[in-house]
Amino acid sequence: MIFRILEDQFAQKSRESKAADIRFMQLALTLGRRGQGRTWPNPAVGAIIVKDGVIVGRGWTQPGGRPHAEVEALRHAGDAAQGATLYVTLEPCSHFGKSPPCADAVISASAPRRPYAITPGISVVFATGGRTSFSSWRYPRTTRSALPAENPSQ
């Protein structure tokens, strides 16, 4: 009997968490639209930092593509980002371009949960380890040749 009650409580918490994740990701998508058409050469991205159900930071890619949404949200959140959840609409970059990798900034902020909507299909991100360094949070970065071969039959 007690296990059934605990199971029901866990299921309820899980449903509430999923609903909150959807709500915050929708908000991040809305923030990302603020930069649409003005962020070239970067995509328009939105980011929300949530701690204990309260938004403590938000950001979107600024005109000209810098700063990136994640960095802007982390700056806005300050120390409150530690232990919070970062919702971002595009997997943070893990390569050096005109700015350092956002993935490194996110990792150093110690946000334990980092859901993101999509991964980029840009070869430079995957070639520098975007698939492994940010998605699974392992270092050192790997090169494309070190990644497992994709099998389209699976």
mmCIF file of C-alpha atoms in Angstrom:
data_model
loop_
_atom_site.group_PDB
_atom_site.id
_atom_site.type_symbol
_atom_site.label_atom_id
_atom_site.label_comp_id
_atom_site.label_asym_id
_atom_site.label_seq_id
_atom_site.Cartn_x
_atom_site.Cartn_y
_atom_site.Cartn_z
ATOM 1 C CA MET A 1 0.000 0.000 0.000
ATOM 2 C CA ILE A 2 2.725 2.491 0.936
ATOM 3 C CA PHE A 3 4.558 1.736 -2.307
ATOM 4 C CA ARG A 4 1.429 2.523 -4.311
ATOM 5 C CA ILE A 5 1.121 5.884 -2.552
ATOM 6 C CA LEU A 6 4.787 6.687 -3.176
ATOM 7 C CA GLU A 7 4.446 5.599 -6.794
ATOM 8 C CA ASP A 8 1.440 7.901 -7.261
ATOM 9 C CA GLN A 9 3.287 10.817 -5.642
ATOM 10 C CA PHE A 10 6.289 10.245 -7.903
ATOM 11 C CA ALA A 11 4.056 10.081 -10.994
ATOM 12 C CA GLN A 12 2.355 13.351 -10.001
ATOM 13 C CA LYS A 13 5.702 15.094 -9.463
ATOM 14 C CA SER A 14 6.904 13.794 -12.820
ATOM 15 C CA ARG A 15 3.824 15.183 -14.607
ATOM 16 C CA GLU A 16 4.231 18.562 -12.910
ATOM 17 C CA SER A 17 7.925 18.673 -13.799
ATOM 18 C CA LYS A 18 7.223 17.869 -17.434
ATOM 19 C CA ALA A 19 4.551 20.585 -17.609
ATOM 20 C CA ALA A 20 6.983 23.113 -16.109
ATOM 21 C CA ASP A 21 9.698 22.067 -18.573
ATOM 22 C CA ILE A 22 7.321 22.616 -21.484
ATOM 23 C CA ARG A 23 6.202 25.995 -20.133
ATOM 24 C CA PHE A 24 9.754 27.275 -19.604
ATOM 25 C CA MET A 25 10.949 25.970 -22.983
ATOM 26 C CA GLN A 26 8.038 27.772 -24.673
ATOM 27 C CA LEU A 27 9.099 30.947 -22.901
ATOM 28 C CA ALA A 28 12.696 30.448 -24.093
ATOM 29 C CA LEU A 29 11.400 30.021 -27.659
ATOM 30 C CA THR A 30 9.433 33.257 -27.295
ATOM 31 C CA LEU A 31 12.540 35.089 -26.069
ATOM 32 C CA GLY A 32 14.525 33.719 -28.998
ATOM 33 C CA ARG A 33 12.063 35.324 -31.414
ATOM 34 C CA ARG A 34 13.117 38.748 -30.120
ATOM 35 C CA GLY A 35 16.345 38.409 -32.041
ATOM 36 C CA GLN A 36 14.908 37.005 -35.270
ATOM 37 C CA GLY A 37 16.330 38.767 -38.292
ATOM 38 C CA ARG A 38 18.957 40.677 -36.280
ATOM 39 C CA THR A 39 21.415 38.013 -35.084
ATOM 40 C CA TRP A 40 23.181 37.096 -38.318
ATOM 41 C CA PRO A 41 25.497 35.179 -38.642
ATOM 42 C CA ASN A 42 24.201 33.368 -35.545
ATOM 43 C CA PRO A 43 20.753 31.871 -35.040
ATOM 44 C CA ALA A 44 18.160 33.550 -32.841
ATOM 45 C CA VAL A 45 18.293 31.668 -29.527
ATOM 46 C CA GLY A 46 16.477 32.143 -26.226
ATOM 47 C CA ALA A 47 17.566 31.035 -22.748
ATOM 48 C CA ILE A 48 15.810 30.943 -19.368
ATOM 49 C CA ILE A 49 17.421 30.124 -16.003
ATOM 50 C CA VAL A 50 14.983 28.798 -13.400
ATOM 51 C CA LYS A 51 15.663 28.078 -9.737
ATOM 52 C CA ASP A 52 12.971 26.592 -7.511
ATOM 53 C CA GLY A 53 10.278 27.477 -10.048
ATOM 54 C CA VAL A 54 11.326 31.148 -10.281
ATOM 55 C CA ILE A 55 12.980 32.696 -13.337
ATOM 56 C CA VAL A 56 16.291 34.158 -12.174
ATOM 57 C CA GLY A 57 17.827 34.883 -15.573
ATOM 58 C CA ARG A 58 16.818 35.276 -19.181
ATOM 59 C CA GLY A 59 18.512 36.167 -22.394
ATOM 60 C CA TRP A 60 18.378 36.022 -26.141
ATOM 61 C CA THR A 61 20.983 36.368 -28.830
ATOM 62 C CA GLN A 62 21.688 40.063 -29.191
ATOM 63 C CA PRO A 63 21.906 41.972 -32.506
ATOM 64 C CA GLY A 64 24.971 40.965 -34.480
ATOM 65 C CA GLY A 65 24.996 37.560 -32.798
ATOM 66 C CA ARG A 66 26.846 38.556 -29.614
ATOM 67 C CA PRO A 67 26.551 37.967 -26.769
ATOM 68 C CA HIS A 68 24.875 34.610 -27.116
ATOM 69 C CA ALA A 69 21.611 33.901 -25.270
ATOM 70 C CA GLU A 70 23.183 31.574 -22.696
ATOM 71 C CA VAL A 71 25.857 34.071 -21.706
ATOM 72 C CA GLU A 72 23.274 36.855 -21.508
ATOM 73 C CA ALA A 73 21.018 34.730 -19.259
ATOM 74 C CA LEU A 74 23.947 33.733 -17.020
ATOM 75 C CA ARG A 75 24.985 37.386 -16.696
ATOM 76 C CA HIS A 76 21.429 38.344 -15.778
ATOM 77 C CA ALA A 77 21.148 35.526 -13.190
ATOM 78 C CA GLY A 78 24.534 36.082 -11.555
ATOM 79 C CA ASP A 79 25.159 33.796 -8.574
ATOM 80 C CA ALA A 80 21.556 32.549 -8.644
ATOM 81 C CA ALA A 81 22.454 30.395 -11.679
ATOM 82 C CA GLN A 82 24.294 27.936 -9.461
ATOM 83 C CA GLY A 83 22.089 24.908 -8.918
ATOM 84 C CA ALA A 84 19.420 26.225 -11.302
ATOM 85 C CA THR A 85 17.998 24.805 -14.530
ATOM 86 C CA LEU A 86 18.966 26.364 -17.862
ATOM 87 C CA TYR A 87 16.387 26.080 -20.646
ATOM 88 C CA VAL A 88 17.906 26.946 -24.013
ATOM 89 C CA THR A 89 16.397 26.619 -27.482
ATOM 90 C CA LEU A 90 19.578 25.475 -29.221
ATOM 91 C CA GLU A 91 22.391 23.335 -27.853
ATOM 92 C CA PRO A 92 25.085 25.771 -26.661
ATOM 93 C CA CYS A 93 28.107 26.061 -28.919
ATOM 94 C CA SER A 94 31.205 24.128 -27.936
ATOM 95 C CA HIS A 95 33.647 25.634 -30.430
ATOM 96 C CA PHE A 96 35.763 28.762 -30.515
ATOM 97 C CA GLY A 97 34.597 31.368 -32.998
ATOM 98 C CA LYS A 98 34.507 35.087 -32.331
ATOM 99 C CA SER A 99 33.608 34.245 -28.737
ATOM 100 C CA PRO A 100 34.512 31.387 -26.383
ATOM 101 C CA PRO A 101 32.254 28.309 -26.189
ATOM 102 C CA CYS A 102 28.950 28.850 -24.393
ATOM 103 C CA ALA A 103 29.055 25.229 -23.229
ATOM 104 C CA ASP A 104 32.082 26.056 -21.068
ATOM 105 C CA ALA A 105 30.282 29.036 -19.499
ATOM 106 C CA VAL A 106 27.225 26.892 -18.760
ATOM 107 C CA ILE A 107 29.323 24.119 -17.229
ATOM 108 C CA SER A 108 31.222 26.559 -15.026
ATOM 109 C CA ALA A 109 27.908 28.047 -13.824
ATOM 110 C CA SER A 110 27.094 24.670 -12.218
ATOM 111 C CA ALA A 111 23.536 24.421 -13.517
ATOM 112 C CA PRO A 112 22.714 20.731 -12.905
ATOM 113 C CA ARG A 113 19.874 20.471 -15.462
ATOM 114 C CA ARG A 114 20.315 21.845 -18.964
ATOM 115 C CA PRO A 115 17.456 20.888 -21.302
ATOM 116 C CA TYR A 116 17.713 22.216 -24.843
ATOM 117 C CA ALA A 117 15.229 22.057 -27.699
ATOM 118 C CA ILE A 118 17.441 21.025 -30.638
ATOM 119 C CA THR A 119 21.024 20.344 -31.596
ATOM 120 C CA PRO A 120 22.544 22.305 -34.461
ATOM 121 C CA GLY A 121 23.194 20.619 -37.781
ATOM 122 C CA ILE A 122 26.336 22.687 -38.314
ATOM 123 C CA SER A 123 29.405 20.632 -39.171
ATOM 124 C CA VAL A 124 31.846 22.846 -37.227
ATOM 125 C CA VAL A 125 29.942 22.176 -33.992
ATOM 126 C CA PHE A 126 30.015 18.420 -34.475
ATOM 127 C CA ALA A 127 33.595 18.470 -35.738
ATOM 128 C CA THR A 128 34.762 20.064 -32.515
ATOM 129 C CA GLY A 129 32.848 17.733 -30.263
ATOM 130 C CA GLY A 130 29.451 19.368 -29.868
ATOM 131 C CA ARG A 131 27.775 15.997 -29.824
ATOM 132 C CA THR A 132 29.853 14.647 -26.965
ATOM 133 C CA SER A 133 31.175 17.593 -24.977
ATOM 134 C CA PHE A 134 27.850 19.321 -24.314
ATOM 135 C CA SER A 135 25.291 16.567 -24.725
ATOM 136 C CA SER A 136 26.943 14.144 -22.333
ATOM 137 C CA TRP A 137 29.184 16.673 -20.559
ATOM 138 C CA ARG A 138 32.410 14.741 -21.009
ATOM 139 C CA TYR A 139 35.799 16.207 -21.664
ATOM 140 C CA PRO A 140 38.160 16.318 -23.491
ATOM 141 C CA ARG A 141 36.460 17.233 -26.717
ATOM 142 C CA THR A 142 36.572 14.632 -29.423
ATOM 143 C CA THR A 143 37.022 15.021 -33.133
ATOM 144 C CA ARG A 144 34.534 13.796 -35.719
ATOM 145 C CA SER A 145 36.738 10.807 -36.566
ATOM 146 C CA ALA A 146 36.540 9.688 -32.933
ATOM 147 C CA LEU A 147 32.744 9.737 -32.908
ATOM 148 C CA PRO A 148 30.904 6.446 -33.439
ATOM 149 C CA ALA A 149 29.691 5.851 -36.967
ATOM 150 C CA GLU A 150 26.002 6.517 -37.488
ATOM 151 C CA ASN A 151 24.010 3.551 -38.691
ATOM 152 C CA PRO A 152 20.925 4.620 -40.675
ATOM 153 C CA SER A 153 19.438 1.104 -40.433
ATOM 154 C CA GLN A 154 18.848 1.458 -36.663
#
